[in-house]
CSV table of C-alpha atoms in Angstrom, one decimal:
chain,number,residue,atom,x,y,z
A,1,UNK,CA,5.7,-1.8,18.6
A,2,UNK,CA,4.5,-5.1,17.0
A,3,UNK,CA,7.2,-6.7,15.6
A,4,UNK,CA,7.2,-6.8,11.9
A,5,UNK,CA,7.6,-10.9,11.1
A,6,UNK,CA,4.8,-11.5,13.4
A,7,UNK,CA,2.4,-8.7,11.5
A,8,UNK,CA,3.0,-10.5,8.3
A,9,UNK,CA,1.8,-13.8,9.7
A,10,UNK,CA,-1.6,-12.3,9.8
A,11,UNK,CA,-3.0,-13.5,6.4
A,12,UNK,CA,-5.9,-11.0,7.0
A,13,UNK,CA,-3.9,-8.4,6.7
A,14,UNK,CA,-2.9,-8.8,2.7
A,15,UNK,CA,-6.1,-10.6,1.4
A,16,UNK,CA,-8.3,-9.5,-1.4
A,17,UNK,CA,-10.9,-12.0,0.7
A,18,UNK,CA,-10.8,-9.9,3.7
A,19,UNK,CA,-12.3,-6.5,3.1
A,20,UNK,CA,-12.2,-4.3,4.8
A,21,UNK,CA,-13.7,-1.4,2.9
A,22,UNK,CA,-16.2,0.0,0.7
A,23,UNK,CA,-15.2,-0.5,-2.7
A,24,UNK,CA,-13.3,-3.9,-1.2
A,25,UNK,CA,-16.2,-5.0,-0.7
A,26,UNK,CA,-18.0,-4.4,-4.2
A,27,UNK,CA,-14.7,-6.5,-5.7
A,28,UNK,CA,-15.9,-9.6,-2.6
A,29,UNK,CA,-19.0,-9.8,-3.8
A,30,UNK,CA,-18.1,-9.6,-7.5
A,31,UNK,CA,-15.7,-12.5,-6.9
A,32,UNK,CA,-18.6,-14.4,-4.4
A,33,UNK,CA,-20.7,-14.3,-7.8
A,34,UNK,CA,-17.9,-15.0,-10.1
A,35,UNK,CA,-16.8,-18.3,-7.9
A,36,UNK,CA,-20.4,-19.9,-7.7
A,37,UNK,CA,-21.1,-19.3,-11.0
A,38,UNK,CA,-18.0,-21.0,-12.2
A,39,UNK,CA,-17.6,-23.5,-9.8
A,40,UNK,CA,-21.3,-24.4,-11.1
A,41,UNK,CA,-20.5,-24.3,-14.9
A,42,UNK,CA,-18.1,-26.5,-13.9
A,43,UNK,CA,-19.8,-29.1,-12.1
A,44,UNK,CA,-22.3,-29.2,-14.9
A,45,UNK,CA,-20.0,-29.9,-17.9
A,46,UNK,CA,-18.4,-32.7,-15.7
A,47,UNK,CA,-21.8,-34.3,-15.8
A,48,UNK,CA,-22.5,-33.6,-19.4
A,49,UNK,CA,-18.8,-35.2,-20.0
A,50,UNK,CA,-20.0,-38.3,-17.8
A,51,UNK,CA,-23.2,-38.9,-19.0
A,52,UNK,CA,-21.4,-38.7,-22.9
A,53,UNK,CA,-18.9,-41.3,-21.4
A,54,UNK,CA,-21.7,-44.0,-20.1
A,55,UNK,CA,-24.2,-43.0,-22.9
A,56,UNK,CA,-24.9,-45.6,-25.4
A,57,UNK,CA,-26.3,-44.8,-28.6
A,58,UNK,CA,-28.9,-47.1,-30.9
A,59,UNK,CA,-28.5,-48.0,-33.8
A,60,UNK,CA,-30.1,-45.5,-36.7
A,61,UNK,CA,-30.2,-42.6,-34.1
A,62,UNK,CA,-30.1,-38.9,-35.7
A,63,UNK,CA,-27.7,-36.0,-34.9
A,64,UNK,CA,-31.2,-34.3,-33.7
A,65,UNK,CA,-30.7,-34.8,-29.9
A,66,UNK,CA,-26.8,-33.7,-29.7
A,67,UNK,CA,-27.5,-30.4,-31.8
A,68,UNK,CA,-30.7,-29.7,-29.2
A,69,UNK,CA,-27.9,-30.3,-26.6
A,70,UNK,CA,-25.2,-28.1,-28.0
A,71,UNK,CA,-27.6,-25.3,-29.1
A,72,UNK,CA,-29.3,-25.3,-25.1
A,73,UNK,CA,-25.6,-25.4,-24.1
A,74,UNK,CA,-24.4,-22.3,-26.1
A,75,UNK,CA,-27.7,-20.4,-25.0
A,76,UNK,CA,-27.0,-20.8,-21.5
A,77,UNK,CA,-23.3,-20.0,-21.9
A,78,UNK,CA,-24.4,-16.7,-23.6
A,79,UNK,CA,-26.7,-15.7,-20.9
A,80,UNK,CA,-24.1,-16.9,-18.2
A,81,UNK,CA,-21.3,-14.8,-19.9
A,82,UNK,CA,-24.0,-12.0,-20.2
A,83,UNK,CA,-25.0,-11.7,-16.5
A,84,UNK,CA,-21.4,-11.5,-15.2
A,85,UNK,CA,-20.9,-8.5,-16.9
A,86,UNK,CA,-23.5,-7.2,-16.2
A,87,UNK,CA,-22.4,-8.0,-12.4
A,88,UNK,CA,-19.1,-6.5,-13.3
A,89,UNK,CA,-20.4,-3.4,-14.7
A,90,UNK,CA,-22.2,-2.5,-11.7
A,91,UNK,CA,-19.5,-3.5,-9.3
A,92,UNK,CA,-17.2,-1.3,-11.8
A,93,UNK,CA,-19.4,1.6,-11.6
A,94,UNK,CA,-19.6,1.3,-7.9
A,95,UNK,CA,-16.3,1.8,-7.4
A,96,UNK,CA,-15.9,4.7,-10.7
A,97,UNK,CA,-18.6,7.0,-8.4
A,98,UNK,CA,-16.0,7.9,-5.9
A,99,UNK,CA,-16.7,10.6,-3.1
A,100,UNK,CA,-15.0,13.8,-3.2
A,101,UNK,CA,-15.6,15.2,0.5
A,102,UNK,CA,-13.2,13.8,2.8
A,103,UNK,CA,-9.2,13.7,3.2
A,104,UNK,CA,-6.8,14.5,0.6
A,105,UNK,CA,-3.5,12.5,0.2
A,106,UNK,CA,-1.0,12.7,-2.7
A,107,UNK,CA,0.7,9.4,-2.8
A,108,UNK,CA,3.8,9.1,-5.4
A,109,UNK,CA,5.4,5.7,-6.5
A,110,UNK,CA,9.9,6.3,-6.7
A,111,UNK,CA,11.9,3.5,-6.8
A,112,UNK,CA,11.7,2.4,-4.4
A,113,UNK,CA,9.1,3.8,-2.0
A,114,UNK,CA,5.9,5.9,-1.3
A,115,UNK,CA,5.9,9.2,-0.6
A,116,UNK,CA,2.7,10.3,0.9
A,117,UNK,CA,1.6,14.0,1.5
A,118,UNK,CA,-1.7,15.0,3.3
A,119,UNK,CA,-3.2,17.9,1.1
A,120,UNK,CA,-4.5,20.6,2.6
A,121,UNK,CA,-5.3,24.1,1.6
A,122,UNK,CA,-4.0,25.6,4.7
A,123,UNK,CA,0.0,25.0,4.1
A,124,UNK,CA,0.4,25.0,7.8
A,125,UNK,CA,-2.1,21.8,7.9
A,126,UNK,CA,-0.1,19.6,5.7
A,127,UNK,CA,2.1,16.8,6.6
A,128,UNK,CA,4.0,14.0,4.9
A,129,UNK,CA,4.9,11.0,5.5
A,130,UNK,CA,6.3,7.7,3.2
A,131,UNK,CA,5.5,4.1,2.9
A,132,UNK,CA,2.8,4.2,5.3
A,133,UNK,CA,-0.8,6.3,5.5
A,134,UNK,CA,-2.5,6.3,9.1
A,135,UNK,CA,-6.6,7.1,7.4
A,136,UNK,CA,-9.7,7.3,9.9
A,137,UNK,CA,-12.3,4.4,9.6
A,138,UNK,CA,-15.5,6.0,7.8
A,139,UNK,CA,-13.8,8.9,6.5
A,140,UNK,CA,-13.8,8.5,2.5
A,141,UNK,CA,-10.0,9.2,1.7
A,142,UNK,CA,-9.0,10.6,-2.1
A,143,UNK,CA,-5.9,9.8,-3.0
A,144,UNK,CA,-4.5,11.0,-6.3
A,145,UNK,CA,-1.5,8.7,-7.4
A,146,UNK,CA,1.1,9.9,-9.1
A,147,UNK,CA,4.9,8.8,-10.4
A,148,UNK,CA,8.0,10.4,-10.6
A,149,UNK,CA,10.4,7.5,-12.5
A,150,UNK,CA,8.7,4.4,-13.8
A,151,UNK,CA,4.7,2.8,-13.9
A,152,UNK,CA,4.2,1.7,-10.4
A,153,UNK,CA,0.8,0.4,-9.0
A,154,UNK,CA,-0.9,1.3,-6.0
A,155,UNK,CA,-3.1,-1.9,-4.3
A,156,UNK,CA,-4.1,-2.5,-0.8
A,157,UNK,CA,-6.4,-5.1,-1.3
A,158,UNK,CA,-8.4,-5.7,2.1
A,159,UNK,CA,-9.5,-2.2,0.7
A,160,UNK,CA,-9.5,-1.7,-2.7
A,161,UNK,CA,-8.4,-2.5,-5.8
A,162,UNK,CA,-5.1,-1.9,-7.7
A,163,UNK,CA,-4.5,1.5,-9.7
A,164,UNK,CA,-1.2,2.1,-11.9
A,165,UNK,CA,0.7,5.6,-10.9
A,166,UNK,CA,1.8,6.6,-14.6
A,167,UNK,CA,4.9,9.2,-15.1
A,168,UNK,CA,3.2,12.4,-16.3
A,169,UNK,CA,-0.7,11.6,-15.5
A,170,UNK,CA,-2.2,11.7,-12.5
A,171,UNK,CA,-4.9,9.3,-11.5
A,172,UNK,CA,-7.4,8.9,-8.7
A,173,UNK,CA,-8.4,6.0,-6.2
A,174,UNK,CA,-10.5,6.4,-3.1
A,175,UNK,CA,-9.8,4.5,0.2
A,176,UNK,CA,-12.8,4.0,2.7
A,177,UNK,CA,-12.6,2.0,5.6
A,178,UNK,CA,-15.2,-0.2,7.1
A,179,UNK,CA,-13.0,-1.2,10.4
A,180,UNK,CA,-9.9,-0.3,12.1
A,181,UNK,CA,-6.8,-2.1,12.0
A,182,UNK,CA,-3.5,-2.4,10.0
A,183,UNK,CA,-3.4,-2.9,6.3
A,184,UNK,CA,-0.4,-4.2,4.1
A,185,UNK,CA,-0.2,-2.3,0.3
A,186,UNK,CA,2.5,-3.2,-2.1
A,187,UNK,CA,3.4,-2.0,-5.2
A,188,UNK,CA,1.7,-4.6,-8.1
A,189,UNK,CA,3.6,-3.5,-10.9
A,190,UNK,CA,7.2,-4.9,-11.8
A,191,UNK,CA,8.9,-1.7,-11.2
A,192,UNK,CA,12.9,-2.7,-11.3
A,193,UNK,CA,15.0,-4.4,-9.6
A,194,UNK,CA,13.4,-3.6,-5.7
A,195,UNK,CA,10.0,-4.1,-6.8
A,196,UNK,CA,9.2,-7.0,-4.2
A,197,UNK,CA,10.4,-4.7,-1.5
A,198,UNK,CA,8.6,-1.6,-2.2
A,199,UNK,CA,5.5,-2.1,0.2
A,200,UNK,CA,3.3,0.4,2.6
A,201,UNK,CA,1.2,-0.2,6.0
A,202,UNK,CA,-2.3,1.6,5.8
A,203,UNK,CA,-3.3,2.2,9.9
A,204,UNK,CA,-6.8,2.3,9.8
A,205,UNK,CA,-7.9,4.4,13.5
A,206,UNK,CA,-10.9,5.4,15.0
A,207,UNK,CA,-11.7,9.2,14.3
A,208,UNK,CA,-10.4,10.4,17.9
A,209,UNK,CA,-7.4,8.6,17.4
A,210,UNK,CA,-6.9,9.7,14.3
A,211,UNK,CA,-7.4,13.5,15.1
A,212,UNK,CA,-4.6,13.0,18.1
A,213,UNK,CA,-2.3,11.4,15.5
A,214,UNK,CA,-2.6,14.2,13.3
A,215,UNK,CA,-2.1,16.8,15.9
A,216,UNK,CA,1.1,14.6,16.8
A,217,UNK,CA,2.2,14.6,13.2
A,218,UNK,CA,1.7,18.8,12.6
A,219,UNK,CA,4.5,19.4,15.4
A,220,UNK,CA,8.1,19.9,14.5
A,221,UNK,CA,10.2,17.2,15.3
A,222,UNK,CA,11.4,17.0,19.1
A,223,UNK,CA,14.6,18.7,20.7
A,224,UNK,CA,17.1,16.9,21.8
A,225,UNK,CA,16.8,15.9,25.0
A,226,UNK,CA,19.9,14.3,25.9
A,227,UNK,CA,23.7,14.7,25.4
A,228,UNK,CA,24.2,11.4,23.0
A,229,UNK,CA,20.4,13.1,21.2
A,230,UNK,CA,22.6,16.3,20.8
A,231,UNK,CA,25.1,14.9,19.4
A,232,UNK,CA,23.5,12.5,17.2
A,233,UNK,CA,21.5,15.9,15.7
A,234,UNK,CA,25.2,17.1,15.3
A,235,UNK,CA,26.7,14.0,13.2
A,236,UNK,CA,22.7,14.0,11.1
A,237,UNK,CA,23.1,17.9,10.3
A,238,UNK,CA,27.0,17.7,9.1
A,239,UNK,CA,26.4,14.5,7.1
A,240,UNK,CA,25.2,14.4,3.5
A,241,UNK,CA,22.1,13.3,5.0
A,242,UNK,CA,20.1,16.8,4.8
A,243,UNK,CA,21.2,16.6,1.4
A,244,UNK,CA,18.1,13.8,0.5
A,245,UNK,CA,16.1,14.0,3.7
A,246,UNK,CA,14.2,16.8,5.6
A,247,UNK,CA,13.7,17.1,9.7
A,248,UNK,CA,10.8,20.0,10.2
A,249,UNK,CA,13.0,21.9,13.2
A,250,UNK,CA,16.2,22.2,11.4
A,251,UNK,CA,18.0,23.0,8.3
A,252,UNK,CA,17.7,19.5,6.9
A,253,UNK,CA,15.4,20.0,3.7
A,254,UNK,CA,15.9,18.0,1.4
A,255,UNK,CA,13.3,16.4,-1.0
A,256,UNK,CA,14.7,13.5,-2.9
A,257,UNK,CA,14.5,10.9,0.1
A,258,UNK,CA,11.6,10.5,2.9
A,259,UNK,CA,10.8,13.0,5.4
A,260,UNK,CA,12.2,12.0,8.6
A,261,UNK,CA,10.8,14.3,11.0
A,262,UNK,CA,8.3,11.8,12.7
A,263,UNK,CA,10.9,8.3,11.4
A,264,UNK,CA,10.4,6.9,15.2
A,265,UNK,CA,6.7,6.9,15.1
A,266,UNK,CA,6.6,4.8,12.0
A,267,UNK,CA,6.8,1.0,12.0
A,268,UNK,CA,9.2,-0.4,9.8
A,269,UNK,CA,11.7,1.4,7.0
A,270,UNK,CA,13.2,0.5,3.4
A,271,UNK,CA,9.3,0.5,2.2
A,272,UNK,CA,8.0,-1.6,4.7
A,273,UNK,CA,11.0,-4.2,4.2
A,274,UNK,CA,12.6,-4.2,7.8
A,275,UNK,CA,11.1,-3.5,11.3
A,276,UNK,CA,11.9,0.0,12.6
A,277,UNK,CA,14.2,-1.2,15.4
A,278,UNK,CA,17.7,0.1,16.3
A,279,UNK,CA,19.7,-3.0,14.8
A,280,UNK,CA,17.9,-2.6,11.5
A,281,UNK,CA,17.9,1.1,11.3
A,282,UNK,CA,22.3,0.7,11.7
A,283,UNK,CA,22.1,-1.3,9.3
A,284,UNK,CA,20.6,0.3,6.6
A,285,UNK,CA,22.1,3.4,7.7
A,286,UNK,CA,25.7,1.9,6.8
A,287,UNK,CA,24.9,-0.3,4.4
A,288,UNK,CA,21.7,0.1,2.4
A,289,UNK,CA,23.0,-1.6,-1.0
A,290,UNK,CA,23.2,-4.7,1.1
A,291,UNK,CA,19.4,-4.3,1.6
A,292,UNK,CA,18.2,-3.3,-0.9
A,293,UNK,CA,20.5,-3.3,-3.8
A,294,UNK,CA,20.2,-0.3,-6.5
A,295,UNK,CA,18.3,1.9,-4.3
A,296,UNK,CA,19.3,5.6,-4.5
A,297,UNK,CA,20.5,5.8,-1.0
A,298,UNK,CA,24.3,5.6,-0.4
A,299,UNK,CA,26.2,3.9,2.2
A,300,UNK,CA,26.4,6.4,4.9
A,301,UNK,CA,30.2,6.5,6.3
A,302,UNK,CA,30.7,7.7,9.9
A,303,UNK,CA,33.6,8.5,12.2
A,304,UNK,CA,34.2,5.9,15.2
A,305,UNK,CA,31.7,6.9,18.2
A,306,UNK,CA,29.0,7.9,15.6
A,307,UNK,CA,26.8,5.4,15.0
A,308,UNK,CA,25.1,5.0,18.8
A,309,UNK,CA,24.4,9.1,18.8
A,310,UNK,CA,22.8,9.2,15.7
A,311,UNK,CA,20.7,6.2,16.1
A,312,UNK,CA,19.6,8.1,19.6
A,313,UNK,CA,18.5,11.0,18.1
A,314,UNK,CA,16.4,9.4,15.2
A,315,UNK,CA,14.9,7.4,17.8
A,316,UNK,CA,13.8,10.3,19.4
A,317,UNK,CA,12.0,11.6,16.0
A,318,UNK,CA,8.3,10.5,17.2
């Protein structure tokens, strides 16, 4: 697994200048356009302020010449002004005609974390998953966003732009991958007091590795194998865990907190705020407040010898 600090490092992999999909790449070439034409605007009034600086004017000359100047000046700002939106029209439009064949997520913004269902008409074909979506490259993927608390705002931007989840409407955003790799979304609207820690990882595979991680993800989670997994199963089942959290395979089913059937195969926790690593994982396991203070998940208190058996068996959840 690649460790979490060093994945952040990698500027391309949070960068509005780096697409890496479709409609990412309408909103790069919109701002290519945006940045010439400004940065030429620019460079022209500096020489217009210059050459007003150094002129010198006669004696007995009219105000002819510097209302020519100002009127060809206001002309070319309106026709400047005029053609970037028409530029931004089309690059809006672009993006509005979304595909509707593909795959069908449901993402939905809680405070604070993602919780993200793969549709399917078949209930036996559906999966979920939170604070990270694994999409195939190609593949158009409609996502409908939705809340369940406060405004929240979905925005990945190496491959799209940012949409607000609203309590009580749903809305729409399409996700369509031009090359595989790993992704960092956050959540771009002030959402309470964990909003800088409510982040997602989008895995972007090839479509054979994608069909093998979804055949992965559609099996129950794993028995356990060993006597400390058994065990740990044991502590997770008579805890108030299965209270918020659901493990396909056993009697945990609970809905207010993420599915944890698959937690192993995912690679961080909190919303994409700490590496998912055995040290972390105790620690927000005990202590979660400390983390990530506010959050709806309680301190978890456990009896001495514990701890190590439980951490075993949710390791085991791939």
């Amino acid at each position: 697994m690649i460790p979490l600090a060093m994945l952040a490092g990698n500027r391309g992999l949070q960068s509005a200048l780096a697409p890496a999909g479709v409609d990412a790449a309408r909103i790069g070439r919109l701002w290519d356009i945006f940045l010439v034409v400004t940065a030429v605007v620019y460079v022209l009034v500096l020489l217009a302020l210059a050459a007003a600086l150094l002129r010198r004017p006669t004696v007995g000359e009219g105000e002819g010449g510097v209302t020519r100047g100002v009127s060809i000046a206001t002309g070319l700002t309106v026709v400047t002004l005029f053609a970037l939106l028409v530029a931004s029209i089309f690059a809006t439009r672009g993006i509005a005609d979304q595909p509707r064949r593909g795959i069908d997520l449901v993402v939905t913004g809680k405070q604070w974390w993602w919780q993200v269902e793969y549709a399917d008409p078949d209930p036996s074909k559906r999966m979920s998953s939170a604070n990270e979506l694994t999409i195939p490259v190609g593949v158009p993927v409609n996502i409908r966003l939705r809340s369940s608390d406060v405004i929240h705002s979905f925005w990945v931007p190496n491959l799209n732009g940012k949409m607000d989840l609203i309590p009580g409407h749903e809305n729409n955003i399409v996700l369509e991958a031009t090359r595989t790799g790993l992704y960092r979304g956050q959540c771009a609207e002030f959402c309470g007091q964990q909003h800088a820690k409510m982040g997602l990882w989008v895995n972007v595979l090839s479509r054979a590795d994608y069909a093998k991680w979804s055949a992965a993800q559609h099996q129950p989670s794993k028995i356990p194998s060993t006597p400390q997994q058994r065990k740990g199963q044991e502590v997770f089942l008579n805890s108030p865990c299965p209270l918020c959290h659901s493990i396909q395979g056993t009697d945990a089913s609970g809905k207010t907190g993420p599915d944890l059937t698959h937690l192993a195969s995912r690679r961080s926790i909190a919303a994409a705020t700490l590496p998912n690593r055995r040290g972390y994982l105790a620690g927000w396991i005990l202590d979660p407040q400390h983390i990530k203070p506010g959050s709806q998940m309680p301190p978890m208190v456990l009896e001495k010898g514990e701890l190590e058996p439980l951490l075993a068996y949710l390791e085991s959840l791939q």
